[in-house]
Amino acid sequence: MTKETLMQCRQELHTHLTQELLPFWVNRSPDRQHGGFITQFDQYGTDTGEDEKSLIAQTRSIYTYASAHRAGYGNGELADLARHGVDYLLNQMWDDEFGGFYWMTNRQGEVINDQKIVYGQSFALYCLSEYTLATGDTRGVDYAEKVFDLLQKYAVDTTYGGYFEMFYRDWTLKGPGPAGGDRKTLDAHMHLMEAFTTLYECTRRPIHRRKLREVIELLVKKIMHPQFGTGVPQFWADWQVAPQIKFEVIWGWDRFTEDGVKREAEDNTSYGHNAEFGWLLLHALDVLGLSYDTYRYVLQKAFAHAAHYGVDWEFGGVFVEGSHDGTVYDREKEFWQQAEGLIGFLDAYRWLGDELYWNAYENVHRFVLDKMINHSVGEWWPLMTRQGVPIWTHMSHSWKINYHTVRAMVQSIRRLDLLLAANPTA
């Protein structure tokens, strides 16, 4: 790693962010007629016309614009877009009767799925806290605190700890199996850590700090594999490992067998989640003012597993998933694992100084810049073969939105700047 290499990587990311990625979204996503954001685009960047606005896509879009504005991009335009999204979120998606945000509206703002899904509530918390930090508009943190209080009232499992995740509109817990009422997931709890981190950064309230520490302890002691330090996807209420199944209300594009069960359902881990867990925990520790050594053991395991087994050292990029002991099950390349790998490997290198992580970062950086980005349009392909040929071709859907891609550019540039400042003559 040399200063020239660091500067080249930074310039490539900055060019992509400012000349391709942000313009793609700024020019397409605002719905000036009905409010909020349009988030369904084909491989050419053309609106597909799909009649939905999901809580995930709306909140992630708000986060994207708020966080990029906070990082110094957009000359105020991104703050205006974030405000545009918050107006829609609070006016159309908030449930005045029972509290919390609805899962889905149509484009006109009419509710078409009124369930309360903790995964979606976590992103509301995340984006609204970030929005207040970025703009000073206190509506964000006011509603973030309302969601936080609702989660403590209705979603906390007072017997085994953690949070139940699937509720009807009135916060009645849903049933078992695909309804999801008897399951807990890595995904939701990791994003609650992310959300509570930003909420605490915004409020500095002791209760938010305590709940952040609590969810970190759950992740470290219950959710990450005790031997390998890797993320376990799904659990029963008592934190026994459960076979990974497809829920009725989904928030991603995971591939399942025809019966709705994941291959190797009790022995699979996501390399992208492990890298993402690592850097999100480091960020949480920064906000809490705690030493990285507090969780050194589990952090090192998560980062090492992602680098040793998740990186495709032959063709580049990050594989989708594999077993906890290292066998790779899915060698395709999905957009979000690449995005989280970029940030995670930079953080691991910045912290530990191990060249393994710089080499892993460079590997993923080149795959993204050379293969994953659809440069003619400006966004990333959602799913590719191992060699880098597109399998899915849409540029955006409710679950494939700007959150991972823009965040990866903003956060990676920030980390490259820290490395440049620490190694001026590298």
Coordinates of C-alpha atoms in Angstrom, one line a residue:
M1 CA 0.0 0.0 0.0
T2 CA 1.5 3.3 -1.1
K3 CA 0.3 6.9 -0.9
E4 CA -0.3 6.8 -4.7
T5 CA -2.5 3.8 -4.4
L6 CA -4.5 5.3 -1.6
M7 CA -5.0 8.5 -3.6
Q8 CA -6.0 6.6 -6.8
C9 CA -8.6 4.5 -4.9
R10 CA -10.0 7.7 -3.3
Q11 CA -10.2 9.5 -6.6
E12 CA -12.0 6.6 -8.3
L13 CA -14.5 6.4 -5.5
H14 CA -15.0 10.2 -5.4
T15 CA -15.5 10.3 -9.2
H16 CA -18.0 7.5 -9.1
L17 CA -19.9 9.0 -6.1
T18 CA -20.1 12.6 -7.4
Q19 CA -20.4 12.0 -11.2
E20 CA -22.3 8.8 -11.5
L21 CA -24.0 7.5 -8.3
L22 CA -25.5 10.6 -6.7
P23 CA -26.6 12.1 -10.0
F24 CA -28.4 8.8 -10.8
W25 CA -30.5 9.1 -7.7
V26 CA -30.9 12.9 -7.5
N27 CA -32.2 13.0 -11.1
R28 CA -34.6 10.1 -10.8
S29 CA -35.9 9.4 -7.3
P30 CA -37.9 12.5 -6.1
D31 CA -41.6 12.0 -6.6
R32 CA -42.6 15.7 -7.1
Q33 CA -46.3 14.8 -7.5
H34 CA -47.0 12.6 -4.5
G35 CA -44.0 13.0 -2.3
G36 CA -41.3 10.6 -1.2
F37 CA -39.2 8.7 -3.6
I38 CA -39.6 6.5 -6.7
T39 CA -37.3 3.5 -6.2
Q40 CA -37.9 1.1 -9.1
F41 CA -35.6 1.4 -12.1
D42 CA -34.6 -1.0 -14.8
Q43 CA -31.1 -1.6 -16.2
Y44 CA -31.3 1.6 -18.2
G45 CA -32.4 3.7 -15.2
T46 CA -36.0 3.9 -16.5
D47 CA -38.9 3.9 -14.0
T48 CA -40.6 0.5 -14.1
G49 CA -43.9 1.9 -12.9
E50 CA -44.2 -0.5 -10.0
D51 CA -46.9 0.9 -7.7
E52 CA -45.3 0.8 -4.3
K53 CA -43.3 2.8 -1.8
S54 CA -41.8 0.6 0.9
L55 CA -40.7 1.7 4.3
I56 CA -37.3 0.2 3.6
A57 CA -36.8 2.2 0.4
Q58 CA -38.1 5.5 1.7
T59 CA -36.1 5.4 5.0
R60 CA -32.9 4.2 3.3
S61 CA -33.3 7.0 0.7
I62 CA -33.7 9.6 3.5
Y63 CA -30.6 8.2 5.2
T64 CA -28.6 8.3 1.9
Y65 CA -29.3 12.0 1.3
A66 CA -29.0 13.1 4.9
S67 CA -25.7 11.2 5.5
A68 CA -24.2 12.4 2.2
H69 CA -25.2 16.0 3.0
R70 CA -23.7 15.6 6.5
A71 CA -20.4 14.3 4.8
G72 CA -20.2 17.5 2.8
Y73 CA -21.7 16.5 -0.6
G74 CA -24.5 18.2 -2.7
N75 CA -24.2 21.9 -1.7
G76 CA -27.5 21.7 0.2
E77 CA -29.5 19.9 -2.5
L78 CA -29.2 16.6 -0.6
A79 CA -30.6 18.1 2.6
D80 CA -33.6 19.3 0.6
L81 CA -34.1 15.8 -0.7
A82 CA -33.9 14.3 2.7
R83 CA -36.5 16.8 4.0
H84 CA -38.7 15.9 1.0
G85 CA -38.5 12.3 2.1
V86 CA -39.2 13.0 5.8
D87 CA -42.3 15.0 4.8
Y88 CA -43.7 11.9 3.0
L89 CA -42.6 9.5 5.7
L90 CA -44.3 11.4 8.6
N91 CA -47.4 12.5 6.6
Q92 CA -48.2 9.2 4.8
M93 CA -46.5 6.3 6.6
W94 CA -46.9 7.1 10.3
D95 CA -49.8 5.4 12.0
D96 CA -51.5 8.0 14.1
E97 CA -53.7 5.5 15.9
F98 CA -51.2 2.7 17.0
G99 CA -47.8 4.4 16.4
G100 CA -45.0 3.2 14.2
F101 CA -44.6 3.2 10.4
Y102 CA -46.6 1.2 8.0
W103 CA -44.6 -1.3 5.9
M104 CA -45.9 -0.3 2.4
T105 CA -47.9 2.4 0.6
N106 CA -48.7 2.8 -3.1
R107 CA -47.2 5.7 -5.0
Q108 CA -50.1 7.9 -4.1
G109 CA -49.5 7.3 -0.4
E110 CA -52.4 5.0 0.3
V111 CA -51.5 2.2 2.8
I112 CA -51.3 -1.2 1.2
N113 CA -49.5 -3.1 4.0
D114 CA -50.1 -1.8 7.5
Q115 CA -47.9 -4.3 9.4
K116 CA -45.2 -3.2 11.8
I117 CA -41.9 -4.9 10.9
V118 CA -39.0 -4.2 13.3
Y119 CA -36.5 -4.3 10.4
G120 CA -38.4 -1.3 8.9
Q121 CA -38.8 0.5 12.2
S122 CA -35.0 0.2 12.7
F123 CA -34.4 2.0 9.5
A124 CA -36.9 4.7 10.4
L125 CA -34.9 5.2 13.7
Y126 CA -31.6 5.3 11.7
C127 CA -32.6 7.7 9.0
L128 CA -34.5 10.1 11.2
S129 CA -31.7 10.4 13.7
E130 CA -29.2 10.9 10.9
Y131 CA -31.6 13.5 9.4
T132 CA -31.6 15.6 12.6
L133 CA -27.8 15.3 12.9
A134 CA -27.4 16.4 9.3
T135 CA -30.0 19.2 9.2
G136 CA -30.9 20.2 12.7
D137 CA -34.6 19.6 12.0
T138 CA -35.9 18.2 15.3
R139 CA -38.8 16.4 13.7
G140 CA -36.4 13.6 12.9
V141 CA -35.3 12.8 16.4
D142 CA -38.8 13.4 17.8
Y143 CA -40.2 10.6 15.7
A144 CA -37.0 8.5 16.2
E145 CA -37.6 8.6 19.9
K146 CA -41.3 7.7 19.4
V147 CA -40.2 4.6 17.5
F148 CA -37.6 3.7 20.1
D149 CA -40.2 3.9 22.9
L150 CA -42.7 1.7 20.9
L151 CA -40.0 -1.0 20.4
Q152 CA -39.3 -1.0 24.1
K153 CA -43.0 -1.3 24.9
Y154 CA -44.1 -3.9 22.3
A155 CA -41.1 -5.7 20.8
V156 CA -38.7 -6.5 23.6
D157 CA -38.7 -10.1 24.7
T158 CA -38.6 -9.8 28.5
T159 CA -37.9 -13.5 29.0
Y160 CA -34.9 -14.2 26.7
G161 CA -33.8 -10.7 25.7
G162 CA -33.7 -9.2 22.3
Y163 CA -36.5 -8.1 20.0
F164 CA -39.4 -9.9 18.4
E165 CA -39.7 -8.7 14.8
M166 CA -43.1 -9.3 13.1
F167 CA -46.2 -7.5 14.2
Y168 CA -49.7 -6.6 13.0
R169 CA -50.7 -3.0 12.8
D170 CA -51.7 -2.8 16.5
W171 CA -48.4 -4.4 17.6
T172 CA -49.9 -7.8 18.2
L173 CA -47.1 -10.4 17.6
K174 CA -47.7 -12.4 14.5
G175 CA -47.8 -16.2 14.4
P176 CA -45.0 -18.8 14.0
G177 CA -43.3 -20.1 10.9
P178 CA -43.2 -17.9 7.8
A179 CA -45.2 -15.2 9.7
G180 CA -42.0 -14.8 11.7
G181 CA -43.5 -14.2 15.1
D182 CA -41.4 -17.0 16.7
R183 CA -38.1 -16.0 15.2
K184 CA -35.3 -13.5 15.9
T185 CA -32.7 -12.6 13.3
L186 CA -29.1 -11.3 13.0
D187 CA -30.3 -8.9 10.4
A188 CA -32.8 -7.0 12.6
H189 CA -30.6 -6.9 15.7
M190 CA -27.5 -5.7 13.7
H191 CA -29.6 -2.9 12.2
L192 CA -31.0 -2.0 15.6
M193 CA -27.4 -1.6 16.8
E194 CA -26.8 0.7 13.8
A195 CA -30.0 2.7 14.6
F196 CA -29.4 2.9 18.3
T197 CA -25.8 4.1 17.6
T198 CA -27.1 7.0 15.6
L199 CA -29.9 7.8 18.0
Y200 CA -27.5 7.9 20.9
E201 CA -25.1 10.1 18.8
C202 CA -28.1 12.5 18.3
T203 CA -29.6 12.5 21.8
R204 CA -26.8 11.4 24.2
R205 CA -29.6 10.1 26.5
P206 CA -28.5 7.5 29.0
I207 CA -31.4 5.2 28.1
H208 CA -30.3 5.1 24.4
R209 CA -26.8 4.3 25.5
R210 CA -27.9 1.5 27.7
K211 CA -30.1 -0.1 25.0
L212 CA -27.2 0.2 22.5
R213 CA -24.9 -1.6 24.9
E214 CA -27.5 -4.2 25.5
V215 CA -28.0 -5.0 21.8
I216 CA -24.2 -5.1 21.3
E217 CA -24.0 -7.7 24.1
L218 CA -26.7 -9.8 22.4
L219 CA -24.9 -9.7 19.1
V220 CA -21.6 -10.6 20.6
K221 CA -22.8 -13.3 23.0
K222 CA -25.9 -14.8 21.4
I223 CA -25.9 -14.1 17.7
M224 CA -22.3 -14.4 16.5
H225 CA -21.1 -18.0 16.4
P226 CA -19.2 -18.8 19.6
Q227 CA -16.4 -20.6 17.8
F228 CA -16.0 -18.9 14.5
G229 CA -17.2 -15.4 15.3
T230 CA -19.5 -15.4 12.3
G231 CA -23.1 -14.3 12.1
V232 CA -25.9 -16.8 12.6
P233 CA -29.0 -15.7 10.5
Q234 CA -32.0 -16.9 12.5
F235 CA -32.9 -18.1 16.0
W236 CA -35.9 -19.3 18.0
A237 CA -37.1 -17.0 20.8
D238 CA -34.8 -18.6 23.3
W239 CA -31.8 -18.0 21.1
Q240 CA -31.4 -21.6 19.9
V241 CA -30.3 -21.7 16.3
A242 CA -33.3 -22.0 13.9
P243 CA -33.3 -23.2 10.3
Q244 CA -33.2 -20.1 8.0
I245 CA -36.6 -19.8 6.3
K246 CA -38.2 -17.2 4.0
F247 CA -40.7 -14.9 5.8
E248 CA -44.1 -13.8 4.3
V249 CA -42.9 -10.2 4.5
I250 CA -39.4 -10.1 3.1
W251 CA -36.9 -7.3 2.9
G252 CA -34.2 -8.8 0.6
W253 CA -33.5 -11.0 -2.3
D254 CA -32.0 -14.1 -0.6
R255 CA -32.4 -17.2 -2.6
F256 CA -34.3 -20.1 -1.0
T257 CA -35.4 -23.5 -2.1
E258 CA -39.0 -24.0 -3.4
D259 CA -40.2 -24.9 0.1
G260 CA -38.9 -21.6 1.5
V261 CA -35.9 -23.0 3.3
K262 CA -32.3 -21.9 2.8
R263 CA -29.8 -24.4 1.6
E264 CA -27.7 -25.6 4.6
A265 CA -30.4 -23.9 6.7
E266 CA -28.6 -24.2 10.0
D267 CA -25.0 -23.7 8.9
N268 CA -24.7 -20.6 6.7
T269 CA -23.3 -17.2 7.2
S270 CA -23.1 -14.1 5.1
Y271 CA -19.6 -12.7 4.4
G272 CA -21.2 -9.3 3.8
H273 CA -23.0 -9.4 7.1
N274 CA -19.8 -10.3 8.9
A275 CA -17.9 -7.4 7.4
E276 CA -20.8 -5.1 8.1
F277 CA -21.1 -6.2 11.7
G278 CA -17.5 -5.5 12.2
W279 CA -17.4 -1.9 11.0
L280 CA -20.8 -1.1 12.5
L281 CA -19.6 -2.3 15.9
L282 CA -16.4 -0.3 15.6
H283 CA -18.5 2.8 14.8
A284 CA -20.7 2.1 17.8
L285 CA -17.7 1.9 20.0
D286 CA -16.5 5.2 18.7
V287 CA -19.8 6.9 19.5
L288 CA -19.9 5.2 22.9
G289 CA -16.3 6.3 23.6
L290 CA -15.2 2.7 24.3
S291 CA -12.0 1.0 23.2
Y292 CA -12.0 -1.4 20.2
D293 CA -10.3 -3.9 22.5
T294 CA -13.6 -4.2 24.4
Y295 CA -14.7 -6.7 21.7
R296 CA -11.3 -7.4 20.0
Y297 CA -11.8 -11.2 20.0
V298 CA -15.1 -11.3 18.2
L299 CA -14.2 -8.4 15.8
Q300 CA -11.0 -10.1 14.7
K301 CA -12.8 -13.3 14.0
A302 CA -15.5 -11.7 12.0
F303 CA -13.1 -9.7 9.9
A304 CA -10.7 -12.6 9.4
H305 CA -13.5 -15.0 8.3
A306 CA -14.8 -12.5 5.7
A307 CA -11.3 -11.9 4.3
H308 CA -10.1 -15.5 4.3
Y309 CA -13.2 -17.2 3.0
G310 CA -15.5 -14.5 1.6
V311 CA -13.0 -12.8 -0.8
D312 CA -12.7 -14.4 -4.2
W313 CA -9.0 -14.1 -4.6
E314 CA -9.2 -15.5 -8.2
F315 CA -11.9 -13.4 -9.8
G316 CA -12.3 -10.6 -7.3
G317 CA -15.2 -9.5 -5.1
V318 CA -17.0 -11.0 -2.1
F319 CA -19.0 -14.3 -2.3
V320 CA -22.6 -14.4 -1.0
E321 CA -22.4 -17.0 1.8
G322 CA -20.9 -20.2 3.1
S323 CA -20.5 -22.4 6.2
H324 CA -19.2 -21.1 9.5
D325 CA -16.1 -23.3 9.1
G326 CA -15.2 -21.9 5.7
T327 CA -16.8 -23.8 2.9
V328 CA -18.3 -21.5 0.3
Y329 CA -21.9 -22.3 -0.7
D330 CA -22.8 -19.4 -3.0
R331 CA -20.0 -18.0 -5.3
E332 CA -22.2 -15.3 -7.0
K333 CA -21.5 -11.7 -6.3
E334 CA -24.3 -9.5 -4.8
F335 CA -24.1 -5.7 -4.7
W336 CA -24.4 -5.2 -1.0
Q337 CA -21.8 -7.7 0.1
Q338 CA -19.3 -5.7 -2.0
A339 CA -20.3 -2.4 -0.5
E340 CA -20.0 -3.7 3.1
G341 CA -16.7 -5.4 2.3
L342 CA -15.2 -2.1 1.2
I343 CA -15.9 -0.4 4.4
G344 CA -15.2 -3.4 6.7
F345 CA -11.8 -4.3 5.2
L346 CA -10.7 -0.6 5.3
D347 CA -11.7 -0.5 9.0
A348 CA -9.9 -3.8 9.7
Y349 CA -6.7 -2.5 8.0
R350 CA -6.9 0.9 9.7
W351 CA -7.3 -0.8 13.1
L352 CA -5.1 -3.9 12.8
G353 CA -2.6 -2.9 10.2
D354 CA -2.6 -6.3 8.7
E355 CA -1.9 -6.3 4.9
L356 CA -4.4 -9.1 4.5
Y357 CA -7.2 -6.5 4.9
W358 CA -5.6 -4.0 2.5
N359 CA -5.3 -6.7 -0.1
A360 CA -8.9 -7.7 0.5
Y361 CA -10.0 -4.1 0.1
E362 CA -8.1 -3.6 -3.1
N363 CA -9.5 -6.8 -4.5
V364 CA -13.1 -5.8 -3.9
H365 CA -12.4 -2.2 -5.0
R366 CA -11.2 -3.4 -8.4
F367 CA -14.1 -5.8 -8.8
V368 CA -16.6 -3.0 -8.0
L369 CA -15.1 -0.4 -10.2
D370 CA -14.4 -2.7 -13.1
K371 CA -17.4 -5.1 -13.0
M372 CA -20.1 -4.2 -10.5
I373 CA -20.9 -0.7 -11.6
N374 CA -23.0 -0.1 -14.6
H375 CA -21.0 2.9 -15.6
S376 CA -23.3 3.9 -18.5
V377 CA -26.1 4.4 -16.0
G378 CA -24.4 5.1 -12.7
E379 CA -25.6 2.4 -10.3
W380 CA -24.5 -1.1 -9.5
W381 CA -25.7 -4.4 -10.9
P382 CA -27.6 -6.3 -8.2
L383 CA -26.3 -9.8 -8.8
M384 CA -23.5 -11.2 -10.9
T385 CA -21.8 -14.5 -11.7
R386 CA -18.6 -15.3 -10.0
Q387 CA -16.7 -13.9 -13.0
G388 CA -18.7 -10.6 -13.1
V389 CA -21.5 -11.1 -15.6
P390 CA -24.8 -9.6 -14.6
I391 CA -27.5 -12.1 -13.6
W392 CA -30.2 -9.7 -12.4
T393 CA -30.2 -6.4 -14.2
H394 CA -32.5 -3.9 -12.4
M395 CA -30.8 -0.9 -11.0
S396 CA -33.2 -0.4 -8.2
H397 CA -36.1 -2.1 -6.4
S398 CA -37.5 -1.7 -2.9
W399 CA -34.7 -3.9 -1.5
K400 CA -32.0 -2.7 -3.9
I401 CA -31.7 0.9 -3.2
N402 CA -29.0 3.6 -2.7
Y403 CA -28.3 2.9 1.0
H404 CA -25.5 0.4 0.5
T405 CA -23.8 1.9 -2.5
V406 CA -23.8 5.5 -1.6
R407 CA -22.9 4.7 2.0
A408 CA -20.0 2.5 0.8
M409 CA -18.5 5.4 -1.2
V410 CA -19.0 8.0 1.6
Q411 CA -17.6 5.8 4.3
S412 CA -14.7 4.4 2.2
I413 CA -13.6 7.8 1.2
R414 CA -13.6 8.9 4.8
R415 CA -11.5 5.9 5.8
L416 CA -9.0 6.5 2.9
D417 CA -8.7 10.1 4.1
L418 CA -7.8 8.8 7.6
L419 CA -5.2 6.5 6.2
L420 CA -3.8 9.3 4.1
A421 CA -3.6 11.5 7.1
A422 CA -1.9 8.8 9.2
N423 CA 0.5 7.8 6.4
P424 CA 1.5 11.1 4.6
T425 CA 4.6 9.5 3.2
A426 CA 3.3 5.9 2.7

